[in-house]
Amino acid sequence: MQVLLVQHREDPAIIALKNAILNCGHSITCSKNIQETHEAFKKINFDLVLIDCRRAHSNANKSHNSTSNQYDYENICRFIRKLFHYTVIVALTHNYEDREVPCVLPLLKMGFNKTVCETTNLMRYKNELLTLEYGEVSTVKRLQAAHTLFTALEYTNDPIEIMNEKYQLLYVNNAFEKLTGLSLNEVSGRSFHNLHKLNKNEILNKNEHVKAGMAWEFSLPIQKSTGEVSNYSSITIPIIVQGETNKIQNYVTITTTSDKVAFSNLRSKKILKSNEANNESVHPILKKLTSLNIPKKSCDFERFADMIKSESHTANSSVDESGAASDIEKQIDLANDMTRSSPEFNPQISSSNQFRKRSYDIQSTSNEFPSRRHSMARVHQQSIEAPIRKVINIISLAHESSKTDIVRQNLDKALDILRSTELYNPLLLDGDKHTSDLVSGLMSNGLQKRFAKGSIVGTKPLLNNESNSVQNYVKNLSSEIIQLLETEESWDFDIIALERLTNKRPLITLGLKTMNRFSLCQHLKISESMLVNWLTLMESNYKPSNPYHNSTHASDVLHATAYFLSTDKLTEILDDVDRCASLIAAAVHDLNHPGRTNAFLCNSDNDLALLYNDQAVLENHHASLAFQLTRQSQNANIFQNLTRDEYRAIRAIVVDMVLATEMNKHFEHLNKFVNKFSVSTDEKLAIKSLDMLQLPENKILIKRILIKCADVSNPCRPLDIYKEWANRIASEYFQQTDEEKEKGLPVVMPTYDRAVCSIPKAQISFIEYFIEDMFEHLDEFVDLPEVMSNLQANTVYWRELMDEESDQSSNGSNEIFSKQNDAVLVNRNDSIQEDSESELYNIEK
């Protein structure tokens, strides 16, 4: 058993507890705060967590400057319960002896499963640990195994119904709901016989079989969602309770199974008791279930668990029954509307007001920490739904209820067209070549599409005219920089440290290391010296006076892009051209950024806004300037050895990816990605062919989401790095708001008024409305556990600070925000002045 001990200080009681854990043969890990706890869970999935709760705890004791490094057992417990559902959490409390013992309910609401009193008696601790191991921990492990099995049931094509001994329905899977149009909430508690309108002869025949412990194979009439009644081959299996009473505990009905062999072998054979351990005698249907490859999507196992609880009220209930019942009803109704949410092992059931716009709160005020949903259809449940999404849903429903194969085929074609990226481009028919050429010439960008799987990079030899400048540059790198670059492939890479070590010129150093890892010089047929020249040219055109949009941000986005490209999924889908173009796009995506937003440039009649007609002003400027500077410099033109088609292909990708970073098109790009790769619209995502994923239109959507996530990946970085980025972006936005007020321009972001701005609240809003959904979809697609773990932990941190600010602002004035936000700039004033002088010098030079 893996045990984590979270302690505030070490005393005789803690020492005795450690010895007891070791004497029981368990492994132990210790932590002292929420950060160390998070790091420990990155390495090990703990079965049991013991938290020292003997320190006095109250919100009044929290200082304004409290951080995640301080000991706060409540938030540590909430953090663990939020992220790790199948972990038993035990509170170590005082031994009150003759004193009045406080109520344990507050600890249970925090998420603790049990309390243990402090002692120095080794045997008492060992008895408690043995009780936990064979009690709560064992139960949770069985629950986890049951969740896995129910997840498999959700993905079977055969409708499955589970009943109690009175034939009242407890659970139905997705296939049943799709076939009948009835949800679990609608059929729960209903009689199996009445639902399917079975006659008396069938009921009597069934009873004869099940009383003998045998399965009953029969023809089951099912009324479909269209109203049509059809008979399906079904089988009802009695589940025998453990022991020698042969009492039937549940019934399972499987309908229209494709495993005919299993049915033939099952006929007239007794079903084994649930405690049978011989693998050779395991029921063939169960063998089939245990061999399923479980997808990442989770079923709503908790709904079934709630039904069991409603029948047998346990003695562990610590909440009012009427209140709990109403909460369960609310949650079930909400869950049916939100597809099937992830299960969670919690002491209580959360009420419906814990959800924000059908999205989960990162930290609620009760003991609940709802787990993030694994469905890629999260955008579909947003309160702001795209019209195209509604159209697709309507057609999908019509497709499911259609009886004619021809109609279904036509609806499939319509859905494919709607999910494409060329909705408004005409589909030219063969025959009229003149019209085809005319329309293609007017509407295309001159780039011929690539139909081959391989790279279009030519076979010109790699230039070998290496200059001594590259070798000297590498040799002159300090040992600290070289040591830091060894962690370049890690998501925890510290770009802020590299900025400091390179005197705020990290793009050259990191760019050379990263692009060499992807063999960019070989694919572009250039020398390393030319790559260094190009990186130097690009970095010199970033403005170091910008607190946020500078070359350090470009380096950070480059690192995130390279990290995503290295995932197994994207390595298979994208080719060399895609990878090269993606790295280039990341390096130049904010080139010559003025430190002001598009809206500011438009409101101030900036020359760039006039040049690009107020449309994606900065993004067009970044892409255009990058290619202008590259082509104008003979020593830094990394495209000079490419053929026209090769150059046009890379240019098209770079421009499209840079333009995709415009936030005005955020939801458009995200909805297109979800529409194409959503599990809800195509449940066979796991078996989609590689050829289909490598279609040009699909790779475009993938690369757009890739760079968008890389561009705003700060909330997913380690907390110390994230806090630095949060302060920098606030500093830049404060400057813009000050200038808008000074010039009498419309204030684009009133939130970033330094007199009233709450940085934690701004970060939480940004995460909830832009970051959380997008990264969950990318995580579903390429699997990014470390990225998502950081995002969840960081959200908890900002929410804690936001709650503290709310408490303080309710007791005082807004002066606290002004003082805090002025402090954001204190550490940067000198460096900004130096950067401005340096930039002026470079321009004059």
mmCIF file of N, CA and C in Angstrom, residues 154 162 169-173 176-177 182-189 300-304 307 332 336 340:
data_model
loop_
_atom_site.group_PDB
_atom_site.id
_atom_site.type_symbol
_atom_site.label_atom_id
_atom_site.label_comp_id
_atom_site.label_asym_id
_atom_site.label_seq_id
_atom_site.Cartn_x
_atom_site.Cartn_y
_atom_site.Cartn_z
ATOM 1 N N GLU A 154 -20.455 0.953 -21.093
ATOM 2 C CA GLU A 154 -20.901 2.133 -21.829
ATOM 3 C C GLU A 154 -20.483 2.085 -23.296
ATOM 4 N N ILE A 162 -29.554 -3.613 -16.001
ATOM 5 C CA ILE A 162 -29.251 -4.251 -14.721
ATOM 6 C C ILE A 162 -30.416 -3.983 -13.771
ATOM 7 N N LEU A 169 -35.410 -1.700 -12.555
ATOM 8 C CA LEU A 169 -34.208 -1.280 -13.290
ATOM 9 C C LEU A 169 -33.355 -0.354 -12.439
ATOM 10 N N LEU A 170 -32.062 -0.664 -12.399
ATOM 11 C CA LEU A 170 -31.082 0.158 -11.694
ATOM 12 C C LEU A 170 -30.156 0.894 -12.647
ATOM 13 N N TYR A 171 -29.887 0.277 -13.802
ATOM 14 C CA TYR A 171 -28.892 0.852 -14.708
ATOM 15 C C TYR A 171 -29.174 0.397 -16.139
ATOM 16 N N VAL A 172 -29.016 1.307 -17.093
ATOM 17 C CA VAL A 172 -29.014 0.984 -18.521
ATOM 18 C C VAL A 172 -27.835 1.709 -19.155
ATOM 19 N N ASN A 173 -27.247 1.135 -20.205
ATOM 20 C CA ASN A 173 -26.058 1.744 -20.809
ATOM 21 C C ASN A 173 -26.430 2.660 -21.978
ATOM 22 N N PHE A 176 -28.620 1.183 -24.845
ATOM 23 C CA PHE A 176 -30.053 1.100 -24.527
ATOM 24 C C PHE A 176 -30.714 2.460 -24.708
ATOM 25 N N GLU A 177 -30.065 3.516 -24.224
ATOM 26 C CA GLU A 177 -30.642 4.854 -24.344
ATOM 27 C C GLU A 177 -30.806 5.266 -25.799
ATOM 28 N N LEU A 182 -34.958 6.432 -24.169
ATOM 29 C CA LEU A 182 -35.230 6.627 -22.751
ATOM 30 C C LEU A 182 -33.924 6.738 -21.986
ATOM 31 N N SER A 183 -33.820 7.737 -21.124
ATOM 32 C CA SER A 183 -32.613 7.918 -20.332
ATOM 33 C C SER A 183 -32.671 7.084 -19.072
ATOM 34 N N LEU A 184 -31.556 6.944 -18.407
ATOM 35 C CA LEU A 184 -31.490 6.202 -17.151
ATOM 36 C C LEU A 184 -32.422 6.802 -16.106
ATOM 37 N N ASN A 185 -32.487 8.114 -16.081
ATOM 38 C CA ASN A 185 -33.346 8.787 -15.106
ATOM 39 C C ASN A 185 -34.816 8.442 -15.329
ATOM 40 N N GLU A 186 -35.200 8.192 -16.574
ATOM 41 C CA GLU A 186 -36.595 7.906 -16.896
ATOM 42 C C GLU A 186 -36.989 6.464 -16.577
ATOM 43 N N VAL A 187 -36.051 5.537 -16.670
ATOM 44 C CA VAL A 187 -36.391 4.126 -16.465
ATOM 45 C C VAL A 187 -36.007 3.615 -15.087
ATOM 46 N N SER A 188 -35.245 4.378 -14.323
ATOM 47 C CA SER A 188 -34.801 3.914 -13.006
ATOM 48 C C SER A 188 -35.998 3.630 -12.108
ATOM 49 N N GLY A 189 -36.010 2.440 -11.509
ATOM 50 C CA GLY A 189 -37.086 2.056 -10.610
ATOM 51 C C GLY A 189 -38.281 1.422 -11.295
ATOM 52 N N ASP A 300 -20.822 7.305 -16.531
ATOM 53 C CA ASP A 300 -21.352 7.885 -15.306
ATOM 54 C C ASP A 300 -21.696 6.777 -14.330
ATOM 55 N N PHE A 301 -20.677 6.107 -13.804
ATOM 56 C CA PHE A 301 -20.889 5.014 -12.870
ATOM 57 C C PHE A 301 -21.563 5.500 -11.599
ATOM 58 N N GLU A 302 -21.333 6.781 -11.260
ATOM 59 C CA GLU A 302 -21.876 7.288 -10.014
ATOM 60 C C GLU A 302 -23.398 7.296 -10.037
ATOM 61 N N ARG A 303 -23.996 7.386 -11.232
ATOM 62 C CA ARG A 303 -25.452 7.353 -11.305
ATOM 63 C C ARG A 303 -25.967 6.009 -10.800
ATOM 64 N N PHE A 304 -25.316 4.932 -11.218
ATOM 65 C CA PHE A 304 -25.717 3.608 -10.767
ATOM 66 C C PHE A 304 -25.472 3.457 -9.269
ATOM 67 N N MET A 307 -28.223 4.951 -7.293
ATOM 68 C CA MET A 307 -29.436 4.148 -7.243
ATOM 69 C C MET A 307 -29.322 3.064 -6.169
ATOM 70 N N ILE A 332 -28.639 14.197 -11.192
ATOM 71 C CA ILE A 332 -28.953 13.251 -12.262
ATOM 72 C C ILE A 332 -29.534 13.985 -13.459
ATOM 73 N N ASN A 336 -27.691 14.095 -17.162
ATOM 74 C CA ASN A 336 -28.291 13.665 -18.425
ATOM 75 C C ASN A 336 -28.181 14.739 -19.474
ATOM 76 N N ARG A 340 -22.312 12.196 -20.379
ATOM 77 C CA ARG A 340 -21.996 11.370 -19.215
ATOM 78 C C ARG A 340 -20.731 11.896 -18.569
#
